[in-house]
PDB file of C-alpha atoms in Angstrom:
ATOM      1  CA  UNK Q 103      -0.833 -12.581  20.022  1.00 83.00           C
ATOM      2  CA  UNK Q 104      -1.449 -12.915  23.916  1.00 89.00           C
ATOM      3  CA  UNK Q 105      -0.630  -9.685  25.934  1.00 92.00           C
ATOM      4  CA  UNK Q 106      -1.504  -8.993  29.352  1.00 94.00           C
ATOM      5  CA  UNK Q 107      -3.777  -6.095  30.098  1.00 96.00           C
ATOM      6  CA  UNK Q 108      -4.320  -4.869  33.576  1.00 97.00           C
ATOM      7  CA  UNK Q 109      -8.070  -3.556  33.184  1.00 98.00           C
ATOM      8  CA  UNK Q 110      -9.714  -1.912  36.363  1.00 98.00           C
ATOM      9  CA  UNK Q 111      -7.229  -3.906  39.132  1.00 97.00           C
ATOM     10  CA  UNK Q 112      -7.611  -6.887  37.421  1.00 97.00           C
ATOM     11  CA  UNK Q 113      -4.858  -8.348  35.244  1.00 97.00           C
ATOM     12  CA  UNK Q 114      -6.633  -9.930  32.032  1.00 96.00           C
ATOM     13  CA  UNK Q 115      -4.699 -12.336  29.004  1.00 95.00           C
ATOM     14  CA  UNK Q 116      -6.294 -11.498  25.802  1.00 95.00           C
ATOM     15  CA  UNK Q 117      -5.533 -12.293  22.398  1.00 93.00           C
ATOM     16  CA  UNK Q 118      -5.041  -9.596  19.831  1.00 93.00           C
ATOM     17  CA  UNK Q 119      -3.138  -8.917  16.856  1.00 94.00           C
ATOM     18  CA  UNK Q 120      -0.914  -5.934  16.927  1.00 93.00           C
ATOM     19  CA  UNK Q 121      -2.720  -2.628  15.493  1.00 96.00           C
ATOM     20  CA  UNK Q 122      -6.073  -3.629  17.459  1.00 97.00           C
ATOM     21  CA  UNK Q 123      -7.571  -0.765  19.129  1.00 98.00           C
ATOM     22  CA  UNK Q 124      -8.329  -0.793  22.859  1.00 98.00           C
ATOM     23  CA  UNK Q 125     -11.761   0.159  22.246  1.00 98.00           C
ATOM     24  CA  UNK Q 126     -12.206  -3.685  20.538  1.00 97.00           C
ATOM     25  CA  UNK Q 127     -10.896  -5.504  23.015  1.00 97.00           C
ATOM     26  CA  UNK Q 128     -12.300  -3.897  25.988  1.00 98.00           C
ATOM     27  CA  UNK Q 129     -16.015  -4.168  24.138  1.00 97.00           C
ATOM     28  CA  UNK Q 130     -15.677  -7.007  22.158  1.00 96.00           C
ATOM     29  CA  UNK Q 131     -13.374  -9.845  24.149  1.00 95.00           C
ATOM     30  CA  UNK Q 132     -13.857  -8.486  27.445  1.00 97.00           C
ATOM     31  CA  UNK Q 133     -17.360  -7.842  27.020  1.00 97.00           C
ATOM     32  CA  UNK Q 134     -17.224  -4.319  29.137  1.00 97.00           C
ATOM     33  CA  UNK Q 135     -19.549  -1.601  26.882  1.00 97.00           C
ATOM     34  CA  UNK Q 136     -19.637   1.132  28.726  1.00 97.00           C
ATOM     35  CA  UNK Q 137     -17.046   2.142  26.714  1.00 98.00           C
ATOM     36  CA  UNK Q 138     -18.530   3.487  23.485  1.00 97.00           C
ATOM     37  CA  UNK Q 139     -17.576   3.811  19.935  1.00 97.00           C
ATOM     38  CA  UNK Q 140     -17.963   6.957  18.515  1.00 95.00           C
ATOM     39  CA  UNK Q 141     -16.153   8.119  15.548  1.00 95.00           C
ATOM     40  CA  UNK Q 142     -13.187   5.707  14.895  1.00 94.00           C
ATOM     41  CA  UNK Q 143     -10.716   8.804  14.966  1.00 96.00           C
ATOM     42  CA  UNK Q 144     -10.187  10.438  18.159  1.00 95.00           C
ATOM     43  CA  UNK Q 145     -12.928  13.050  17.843  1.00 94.00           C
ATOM     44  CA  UNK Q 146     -15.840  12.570  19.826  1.00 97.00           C
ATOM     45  CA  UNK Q 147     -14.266  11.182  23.211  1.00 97.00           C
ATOM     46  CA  UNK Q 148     -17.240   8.637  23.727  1.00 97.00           C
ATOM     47  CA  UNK Q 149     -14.495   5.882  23.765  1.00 98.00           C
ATOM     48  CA  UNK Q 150     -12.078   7.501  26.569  1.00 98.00           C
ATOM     49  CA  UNK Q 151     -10.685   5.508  29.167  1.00 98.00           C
ATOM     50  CA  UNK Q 152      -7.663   6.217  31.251  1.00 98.00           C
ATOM     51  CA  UNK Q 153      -4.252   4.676  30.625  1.00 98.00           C
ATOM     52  CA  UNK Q 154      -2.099   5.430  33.989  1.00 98.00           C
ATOM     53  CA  UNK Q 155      -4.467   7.889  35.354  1.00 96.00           C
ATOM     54  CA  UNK Q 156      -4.976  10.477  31.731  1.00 97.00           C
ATOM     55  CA  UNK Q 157      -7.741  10.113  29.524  1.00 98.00           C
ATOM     56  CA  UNK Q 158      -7.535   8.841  26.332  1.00 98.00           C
ATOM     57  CA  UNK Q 159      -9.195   7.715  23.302  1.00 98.00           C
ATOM     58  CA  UNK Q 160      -9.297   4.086  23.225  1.00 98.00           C
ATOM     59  CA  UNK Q 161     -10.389   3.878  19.611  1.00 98.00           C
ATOM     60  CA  UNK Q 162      -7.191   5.325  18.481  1.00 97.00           C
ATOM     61  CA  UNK Q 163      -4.858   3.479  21.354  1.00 98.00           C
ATOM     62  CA  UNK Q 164      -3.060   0.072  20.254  1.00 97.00           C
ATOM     63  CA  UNK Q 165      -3.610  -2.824  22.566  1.00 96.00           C
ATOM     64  CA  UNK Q 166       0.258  -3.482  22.196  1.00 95.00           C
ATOM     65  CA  UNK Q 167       0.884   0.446  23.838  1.00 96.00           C
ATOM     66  CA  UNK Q 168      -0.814  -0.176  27.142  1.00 97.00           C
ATOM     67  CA  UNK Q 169       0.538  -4.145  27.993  1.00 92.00           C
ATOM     68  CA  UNK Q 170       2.227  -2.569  31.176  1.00 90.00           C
ATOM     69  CA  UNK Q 171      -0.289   0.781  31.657  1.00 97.00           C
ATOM     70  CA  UNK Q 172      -2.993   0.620  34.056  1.00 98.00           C
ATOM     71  CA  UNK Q 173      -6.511   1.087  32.311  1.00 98.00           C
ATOM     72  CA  UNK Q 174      -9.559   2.223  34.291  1.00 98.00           C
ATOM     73  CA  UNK Q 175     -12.742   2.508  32.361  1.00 98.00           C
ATOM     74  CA  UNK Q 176     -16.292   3.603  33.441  1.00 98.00           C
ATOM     75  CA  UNK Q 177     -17.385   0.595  34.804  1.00 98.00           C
ATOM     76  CA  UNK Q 178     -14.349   1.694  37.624  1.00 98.00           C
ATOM     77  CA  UNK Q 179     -13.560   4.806  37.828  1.00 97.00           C
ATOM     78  CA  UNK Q 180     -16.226   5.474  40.659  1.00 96.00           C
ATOM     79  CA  UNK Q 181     -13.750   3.247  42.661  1.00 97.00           C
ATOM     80  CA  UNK Q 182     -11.747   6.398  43.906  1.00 95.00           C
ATOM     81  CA  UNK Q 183     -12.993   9.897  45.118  1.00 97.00           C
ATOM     82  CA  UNK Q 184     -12.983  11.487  42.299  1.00 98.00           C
ATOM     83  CA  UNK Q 185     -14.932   9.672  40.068  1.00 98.00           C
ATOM     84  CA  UNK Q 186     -17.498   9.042  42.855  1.00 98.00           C
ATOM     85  CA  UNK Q 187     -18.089  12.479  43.248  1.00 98.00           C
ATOM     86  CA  UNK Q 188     -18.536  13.343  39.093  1.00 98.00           C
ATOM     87  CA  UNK Q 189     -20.920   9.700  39.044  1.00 98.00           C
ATOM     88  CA  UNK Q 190     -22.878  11.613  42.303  1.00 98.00           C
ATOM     89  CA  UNK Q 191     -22.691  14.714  40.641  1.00 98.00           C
ATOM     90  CA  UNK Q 192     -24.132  13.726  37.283  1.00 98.00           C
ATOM     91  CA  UNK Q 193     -27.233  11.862  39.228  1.00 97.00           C
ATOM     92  CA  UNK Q 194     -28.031  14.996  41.347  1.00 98.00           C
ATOM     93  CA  UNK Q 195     -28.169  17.435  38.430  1.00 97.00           C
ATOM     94  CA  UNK Q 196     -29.365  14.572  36.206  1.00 96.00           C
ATOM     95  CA  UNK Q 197     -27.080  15.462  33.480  1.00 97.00           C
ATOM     96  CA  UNK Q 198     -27.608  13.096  31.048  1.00 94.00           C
ATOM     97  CA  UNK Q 199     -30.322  12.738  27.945  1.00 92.00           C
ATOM     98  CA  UNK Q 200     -29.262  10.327  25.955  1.00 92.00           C
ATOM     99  CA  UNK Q 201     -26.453   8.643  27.604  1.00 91.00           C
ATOM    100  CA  UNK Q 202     -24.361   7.934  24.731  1.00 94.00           C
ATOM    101  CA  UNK Q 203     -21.248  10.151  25.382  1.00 95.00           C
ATOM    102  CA  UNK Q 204     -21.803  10.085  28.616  1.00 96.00           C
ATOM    103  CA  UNK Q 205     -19.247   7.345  29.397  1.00 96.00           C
ATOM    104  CA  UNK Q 206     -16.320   9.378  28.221  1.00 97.00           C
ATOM    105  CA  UNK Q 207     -17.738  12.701  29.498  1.00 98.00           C
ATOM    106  CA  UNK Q 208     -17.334  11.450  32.934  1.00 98.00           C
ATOM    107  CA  UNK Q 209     -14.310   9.786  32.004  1.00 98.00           C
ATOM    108  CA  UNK Q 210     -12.537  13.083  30.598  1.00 98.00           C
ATOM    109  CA  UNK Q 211     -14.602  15.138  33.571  1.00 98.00           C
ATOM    110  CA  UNK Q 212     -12.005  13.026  36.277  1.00 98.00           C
ATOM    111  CA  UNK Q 213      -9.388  13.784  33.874  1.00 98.00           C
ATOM    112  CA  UNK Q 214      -9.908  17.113  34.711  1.00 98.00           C
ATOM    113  CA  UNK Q 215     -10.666  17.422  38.185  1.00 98.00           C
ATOM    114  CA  UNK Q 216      -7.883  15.258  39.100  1.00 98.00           C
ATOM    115  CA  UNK Q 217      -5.062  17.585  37.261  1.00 97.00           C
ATOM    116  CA  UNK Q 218      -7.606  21.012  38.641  1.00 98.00           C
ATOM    117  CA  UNK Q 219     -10.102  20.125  41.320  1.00 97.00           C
ATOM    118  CA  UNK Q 220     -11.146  23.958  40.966  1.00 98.00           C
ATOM    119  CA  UNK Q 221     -11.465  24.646  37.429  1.00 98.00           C
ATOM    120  CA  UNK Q 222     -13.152  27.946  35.813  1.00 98.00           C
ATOM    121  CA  UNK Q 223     -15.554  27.824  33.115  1.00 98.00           C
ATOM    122  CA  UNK Q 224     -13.453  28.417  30.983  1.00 98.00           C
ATOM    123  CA  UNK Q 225     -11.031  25.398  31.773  1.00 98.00           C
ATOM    124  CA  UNK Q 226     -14.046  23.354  32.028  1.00 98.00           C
ATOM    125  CA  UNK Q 227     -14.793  24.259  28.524  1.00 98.00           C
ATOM    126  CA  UNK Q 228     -11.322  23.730  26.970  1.00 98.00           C
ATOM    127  CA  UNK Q 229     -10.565  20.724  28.611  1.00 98.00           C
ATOM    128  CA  UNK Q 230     -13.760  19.204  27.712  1.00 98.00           C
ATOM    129  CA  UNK Q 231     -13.552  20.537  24.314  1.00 96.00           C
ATOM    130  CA  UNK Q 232     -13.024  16.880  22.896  1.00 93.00           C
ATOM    131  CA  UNK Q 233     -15.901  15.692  24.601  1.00 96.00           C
ATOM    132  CA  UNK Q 234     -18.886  15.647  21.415  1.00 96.00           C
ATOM    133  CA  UNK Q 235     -22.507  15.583  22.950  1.00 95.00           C
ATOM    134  CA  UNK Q 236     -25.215  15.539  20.317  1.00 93.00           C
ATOM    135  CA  UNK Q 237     -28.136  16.191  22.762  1.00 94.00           C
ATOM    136  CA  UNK Q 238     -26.116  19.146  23.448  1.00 94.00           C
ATOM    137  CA  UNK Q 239     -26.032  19.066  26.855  1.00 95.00           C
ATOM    138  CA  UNK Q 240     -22.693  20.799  27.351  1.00 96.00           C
ATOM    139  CA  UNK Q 241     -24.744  23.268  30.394  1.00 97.00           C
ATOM    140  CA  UNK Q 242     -25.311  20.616  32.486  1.00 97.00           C
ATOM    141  CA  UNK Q 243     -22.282  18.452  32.087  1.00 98.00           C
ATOM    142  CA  UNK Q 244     -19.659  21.798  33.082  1.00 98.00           C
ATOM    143  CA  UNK Q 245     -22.834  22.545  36.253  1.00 98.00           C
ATOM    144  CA  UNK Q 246     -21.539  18.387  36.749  1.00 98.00           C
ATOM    145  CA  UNK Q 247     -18.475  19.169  36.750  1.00 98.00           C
ATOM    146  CA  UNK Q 248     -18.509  22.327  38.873  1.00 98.00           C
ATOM    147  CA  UNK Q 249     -20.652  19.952  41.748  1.00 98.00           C
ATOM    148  CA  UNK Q 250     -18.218  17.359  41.503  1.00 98.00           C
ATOM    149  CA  UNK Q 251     -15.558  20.169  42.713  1.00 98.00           C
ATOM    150  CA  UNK Q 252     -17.541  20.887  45.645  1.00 98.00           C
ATOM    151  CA  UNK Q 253     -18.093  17.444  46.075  1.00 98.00           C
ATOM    152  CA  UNK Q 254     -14.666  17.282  46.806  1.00 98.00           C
ATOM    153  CA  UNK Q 255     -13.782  20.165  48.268  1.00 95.00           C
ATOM    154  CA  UNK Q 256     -16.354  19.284  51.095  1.00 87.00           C
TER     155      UNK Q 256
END
């Protein structure tokens, strides 16, 4: 089945049977990986994108639901202010170890900003609750996320 798919500003044709998550056809026909596979079931966050500006979990999204949505993924988001500052952020405080979740970290960290440029600790930590990390470096992605804030605020 051919659907359009506006990925990152640029309007795409791509063949995929109903049911196919976004995750697939992102990775495997449009050859873009920075958007990971994690768990299969909305859980760990490593495959977030954003569909019209909100993060979500491409593994779990139907290709069919976002035909007319606007998808941004990693390779893009440092395209506006936002996710400029959280990519600057994370290389200044060198957040990440492994790198493997770090695609939708960032991805759910302009999630957040953009809804609360000034968020608490505490909103930092329930809005990124989604967001699994095995290396465990949940310290330095919130200090991230708290830069990226005055990133912006300067």
């Amino acid at each position: 089945m051919a659907l359009k798919l506006n990925l990152n500003g640029t309007t795409h044709e791509v063949d995929a049977e109903p049911g196919t998550p976004l995750l697939w056809v992102i990775r495997d026909e449009l050859k873009l990986t920075g958007t990971k596979f994690g768990c299969g079931v909305a859980s760990c966050g490593a495959c977030t994108v954003h569909v019209n500006g909100e993060p979500v979990r491409s593994c779990q999204t139907f290709i069919e639901d976002v035909e007319d949505a606007e998808v941004t993924t990693i390779e893009a988001v440092g395209d506006d202010k936002i996710g400029a500052a959280v990519q600057q952020a994370w290389v200044e405080l060198d957040v990440v170890q492994c790198g493997y979740c770090q695609s939708g970290q960032v991805m759910s960290a302009v999630g957040l900003l953009s809804e609360n440029p000034k968020p608490s600790v505490r909103e930092i930590d329930e809005y990124m609750s989604g967001n699994a990390c095995r290396c465990a470096t949940y310290q330095r992605i919130r200090a991230g996320i708290q830069r990226a804030s005055e990133i912006l605020e300067a």
